[in-house]
Amino acid sequence: MENVRNLINITDLTLDEIDHLIEVADDIVANPTDYQDICRHKKLATLFFEPSTRTRLSFEAAMLELGGSVLGFSEAKSSSAAKGESVSDTVRTVGCYADIIAMRHPKEGAPIVAAQKTVVPIINGGDGGHFHPTQTLTDLLTIKRRKGRLNNLVVGLCGDLQFGRTVHSLIEAMLRYENVEFVLISPNELRVPEYIKEKMNEVGVKWTETTSLEEALPKLDILYMTRVQRERFFNQEDYIRLKDSYILDLAKLKLAKEDLSIMHPLPRVNEISVEVDDDPRADYFFQALCGKHVRMALILFLLGIK
Ligand code: CP
């Protein structure tokens, strides 16, 4: 649809636009009353065909804190998808009721299809193993707030790097910043897909692969842990074999820098021991808060509200 901005992939945003969103997110924290009625009479629909806690609820909290309203569903079975309705028809209908739509769907590409069927902005809240751009905005804001920069960083990504859409989006975003090095830590079966490696090679970014978290830890500025995702496996035996490949605990953290930032998109299962939560380097709940601030900024941006 003409003149409508959507967010399907993080590369839909220029670096200047990402900087703008980060600035607005910081201004929202500094001057909350300036924003509390800014979306009055605007409605956000959250169409979640797949489970979510952070993405859906932070979008809803974001719209409510901007003075707007929310509607939607949190599982496919409570929508007419359960009766066989297509994503296209669902989105075309909801576009008659809401000013902006955030959606999550298990099928890769579903938000692209949706964006062709409605005149309201579509935000991809995660499509299968593909992309999760608002998680990436969350991650970039967290890194900027914790490190003061988005360049000159060694970023370790650990866990399920094959199916982890948050990892794919974060790599795509960060390879646009200067002097960022990636250390990819995963079991051999869950390595980053080839197309992501090709993208890193195209821009000449430095990256290495290892199966050892202990070996990688000492050089990292950021450690981005991820869950091995049961829902992406065809074979339960493989999931059980791989699910506890990496468990970050206080003993392992002795190998890390004092100013490491430990991130995780959450939900976590076993990959970060709860004893790590009180370590000053544990940033994953702060990250969840950043998600609300940056989604507020994104809603304003896509609605064209200054
Ligand atoms: N990080 C994230 O996408 O969390 P949810 O699945 O809870 O939305």
XYZ file of C-alpha atoms and ligand atoms in Angstrom:
314
model
C 0.000 0.000 0.000
C 1.348 3.442 -0.946
C 2.773 5.798 1.682
C 2.262 3.327 4.525
C 5.368 2.399 6.490
C 5.501 -1.140 7.848
C 8.171 -2.862 9.903
C 8.719 -6.364 8.563
C 12.512 -6.611 8.820
C 14.945 -4.406 10.737
C 16.515 -3.357 7.409
C 13.246 -1.536 6.592
C 14.675 1.173 8.876
C 17.718 3.302 8.038
C 20.374 3.865 10.691
C 19.131 7.475 11.004
C 15.611 6.201 11.669
C 16.906 3.774 14.301
C 18.837 6.647 15.935
C 15.611 8.681 15.916
C 13.663 5.861 17.609
C 16.350 5.542 20.272
C 16.238 9.310 20.896
C 12.441 9.306 21.166
C 12.541 6.278 23.507
C 14.924 8.196 25.789
C 12.758 11.320 25.605
C 9.690 9.269 26.582
C 11.496 8.256 29.784
C 12.700 11.806 30.455
C 9.367 13.513 29.705
C 6.548 10.963 30.114
C 3.766 13.552 30.473
C 4.531 14.904 26.975
C 3.441 11.524 25.583
C 0.607 10.398 27.834
C -2.226 11.574 25.533
C -0.432 11.686 22.213
C -2.289 8.667 20.761
C -5.737 9.521 22.120
C -8.443 7.998 19.871
C -5.847 5.741 18.173
C -6.173 1.955 18.355
C -3.516 -0.744 18.219
C -4.548 -4.304 17.298
C -2.335 -7.157 18.486
C -2.905 -10.278 16.364
C -0.872 -13.041 17.946
C -1.222 -16.421 16.245
C 1.670 -17.702 18.397
C 2.309 -17.349 22.176
C 4.003 -14.248 23.569
C 4.426 -12.455 26.862
C 6.864 -9.573 26.250
C 6.130 -8.593 22.673
C 2.348 -8.524 22.918
C 2.084 -7.053 26.404
C 4.800 -4.447 25.848
C 3.026 -3.327 22.667
C -0.241 -3.076 24.571
C 1.395 -1.254 27.504
C 3.134 1.052 25.006
C -0.147 2.064 23.334
C -1.936 2.501 26.675
C 0.888 4.728 27.982
C 0.541 6.841 24.830
C -3.136 7.376 25.650
C -4.474 5.028 22.955
C -6.522 1.835 23.125
C -5.819 -1.808 22.311
C -7.771 -4.741 20.888
C -6.816 -8.139 19.542
C -6.265 -11.791 20.305
C -3.452 -13.742 21.916
C -3.910 -17.125 20.249
C -5.151 -18.293 16.867
C -7.814 -20.515 18.396
C -9.690 -17.519 19.844
C -9.894 -15.898 16.392
C -11.646 -16.994 13.190
C -8.325 -18.491 12.069
C -9.659 -21.519 13.988
C -12.481 -21.678 11.430
C -10.049 -21.585 8.533
C -9.890 -17.830 7.854
C -6.736 -16.716 6.031
C -4.235 -14.227 7.450
C -5.083 -11.927 4.532
C -8.773 -11.818 5.362
C -8.110 -11.427 9.098
C -5.769 -8.489 8.574
C -7.983 -6.831 5.967
C -10.850 -6.984 8.456
C -8.872 -5.764 11.472
C -7.571 -2.867 9.359
C -11.176 -1.591 9.430
C -11.087 -1.479 13.249
C -7.570 -0.371 14.191
C -5.028 2.305 13.162
C -1.980 0.044 13.445
C -1.443 -3.721 13.740
C 1.277 -5.691 15.537
C 1.206 -9.389 14.628
C 3.063 -12.613 15.334
C 2.662 -15.683 13.163
C 4.442 -19.063 13.022
C 4.793 -18.865 9.219
C 7.728 -16.974 7.718
C 6.504 -14.184 5.436
C 2.991 -13.895 6.950
C 3.509 -10.182 7.824
C 4.560 -9.426 4.229
C 1.308 -10.943 2.987
C -0.590 -9.004 5.651
C 1.013 -5.695 4.646
C -0.303 -6.126 1.108
C -3.868 -6.460 2.328
C -4.421 -3.438 4.533
C -3.854 0.321 4.528
C -2.742 0.444 8.184
C 0.892 -0.077 9.251
C 1.876 -3.678 9.985
C 4.527 -4.451 12.594
C 6.116 -7.885 12.528
C 6.203 -9.201 16.091
C 8.008 -12.361 14.937
C 7.397 -14.645 11.941
C 8.488 -18.255 12.410
C 12.283 -18.626 12.410
C 12.609 -15.560 10.191
C 12.681 -12.041 11.747
C 11.807 -10.231 14.950
C 12.591 -6.587 14.239
C 11.023 -5.019 17.332
C 13.130 -7.340 19.495
C 16.112 -5.981 17.589
C 15.084 -2.386 18.305
C 14.783 -3.443 21.945
C 18.272 -4.955 21.824
C 19.811 -1.903 20.149
C 18.262 0.443 22.708
C 19.522 -1.782 25.544
C 23.047 -1.857 24.119
C 23.029 1.930 23.553
C 21.845 2.578 27.111
C 24.279 0.138 28.706
C 27.355 0.716 26.524
C 26.740 4.246 25.214
C 27.502 3.099 21.659
C 26.492 0.685 18.910
C 29.941 0.427 17.303
C 33.304 -0.956 18.460
C 31.781 -3.986 20.156
C 32.487 -7.709 20.327
C 29.080 -9.405 20.383
C 28.734 -13.071 21.361
C 25.542 -14.852 20.313
C 24.988 -18.156 22.066
C 22.503 -21.031 21.800
C 20.098 -21.773 18.976
C 21.540 -19.652 16.187
C 19.803 -21.630 13.449
C 16.155 -21.010 14.362
C 16.706 -17.957 16.578
C 14.956 -15.122 14.721
C 16.141 -12.588 17.313
C 19.725 -13.534 16.482
C 19.210 -13.200 12.728
C 17.621 -9.760 13.095
C 20.302 -8.548 15.529
C 23.149 -9.611 13.245
C 21.487 -7.901 10.264
C 21.136 -4.721 12.291
C 24.579 -4.644 13.865
C 26.592 -5.436 10.762
C 25.651 -1.919 9.618
C 27.648 -0.368 12.510
C 31.410 0.138 12.420
C 33.881 -2.271 13.946
C 31.407 -4.805 15.312
C 32.721 -8.358 15.625
C 30.452 -11.396 16.044
C 31.346 -14.559 17.956
C 28.808 -17.272 17.111
C 28.554 -19.873 19.883
C 26.346 -22.871 19.144
C 26.244 -26.656 18.818
C 27.208 -27.727 15.293
C 23.564 -28.631 14.577
C 22.299 -25.126 15.437
C 24.735 -22.904 13.578
C 23.761 -19.594 11.976
C 22.171 -20.214 8.529
C 24.332 -19.775 5.446
C 22.374 -16.761 4.175
C 23.298 -14.824 7.327
C 26.966 -15.791 6.910
C 26.820 -14.590 3.307
C 25.477 -11.233 4.474
C 28.301 -10.896 7.015
C 30.854 -11.802 4.353
C 29.371 -9.304 1.862
C 30.023 -6.389 4.232
C 33.343 -7.831 5.427
C 32.403 -7.930 9.091
C 34.643 -10.079 11.313
C 32.976 -13.226 12.638
C 34.054 -16.534 14.143
C 32.236 -19.714 15.113
C 32.854 -21.866 18.176
C 31.085 -24.509 20.210
C 32.728 -23.316 23.459
C 31.109 -20.597 25.569
C 34.069 -20.689 27.993
C 36.526 -20.044 25.164
C 34.513 -17.100 23.818
C 33.559 -15.359 27.084
C 36.758 -13.405 27.952
C 36.696 -11.238 24.826
C 32.982 -10.336 24.753
C 31.403 -6.914 25.395
C 27.897 -8.332 24.907
C 26.741 -11.907 25.512
C 23.378 -12.538 23.863
C 22.020 -15.832 25.191
C 19.122 -17.595 23.481
C 16.827 -20.487 24.251
C 16.871 -23.737 22.280
C 13.328 -23.544 20.911
C 11.329 -26.716 21.395
C 8.612 -25.465 18.984
C 11.040 -25.298 16.032
C 12.213 -28.928 16.272
C 10.670 -31.713 14.204
C 12.337 -34.334 16.339
C 11.871 -34.386 20.139
C 15.045 -36.473 20.660
C 17.176 -33.767 19.022
C 15.567 -31.114 21.213
C 16.302 -33.082 24.401
C 19.890 -33.718 23.321
C 20.577 -30.050 22.538
C 18.412 -28.077 24.977
C 21.016 -27.746 27.747
C 24.037 -27.201 25.510
C 24.874 -23.931 27.295
C 24.086 -22.889 30.842
C 25.536 -19.570 31.973
C 26.263 -19.591 35.704
C 28.374 -17.537 38.138
C 31.336 -19.888 37.775
C 31.495 -19.307 34.004
C 30.987 -15.573 34.474
C 34.347 -15.413 36.293
C 35.850 -15.679 32.799
C 34.007 -12.586 31.552
C 34.784 -8.869 31.498
C 33.633 -6.745 34.448
C 31.525 -4.626 32.103
C 30.023 -7.458 30.055
C 26.347 -6.928 29.272
C 24.366 -10.185 29.477
C 21.285 -10.059 27.307
C 18.534 -12.511 26.472
C 15.324 -11.842 24.520
C 13.506 -14.136 26.999
C 11.720 -16.398 27.755
C 14.565 -18.321 29.332
C 14.421 -21.996 30.157
C 17.737 -23.278 31.609
C 20.339 -21.341 29.656
C 20.942 -18.682 32.316
C 21.054 -19.899 35.893
C 18.808 -17.789 38.175
C 21.868 -17.076 40.367
C 23.084 -14.805 37.534
C 20.012 -12.554 37.853
C 21.558 -10.570 40.725
C 24.861 -10.035 38.951
C 25.189 -6.366 37.877
C 25.969 -7.572 34.356
C 22.543 -9.229 33.963
C 20.597 -6.888 31.674
C 17.775 -9.112 30.414
C 14.951 -7.721 32.536
C 16.145 -4.171 31.849
C 16.034 -5.234 28.171
C 12.338 -6.159 28.564
C 11.669 -2.639 29.902
C 13.573 -1.083 26.988
C 11.193 -3.009 24.708
C 8.229 -0.999 25.932
C 10.016 2.336 25.441
C 11.165 1.586 21.907
C 7.758 0.178 20.889
C 6.198 3.456 22.078
C 8.623 5.319 19.814
C 7.879 2.942 16.915
C 4.094 3.351 17.194
C 4.514 7.142 17.010
C 6.870 6.846 14.045
C 4.641 4.522 12.002
C 1.539 6.589 12.764
C 3.407 9.705 11.644
C 2.915 11.407 15.012
C 5.719 13.851 15.872
N 11.329 -11.787 23.363
C 10.116 -12.222 22.991
O 9.749 -12.187 21.803
O 9.357 -12.673 24.037
P 7.868 -13.191 23.895
O 7.901 -14.456 23.077
O 7.395 -13.393 25.298
O 7.092 -12.116 23.163
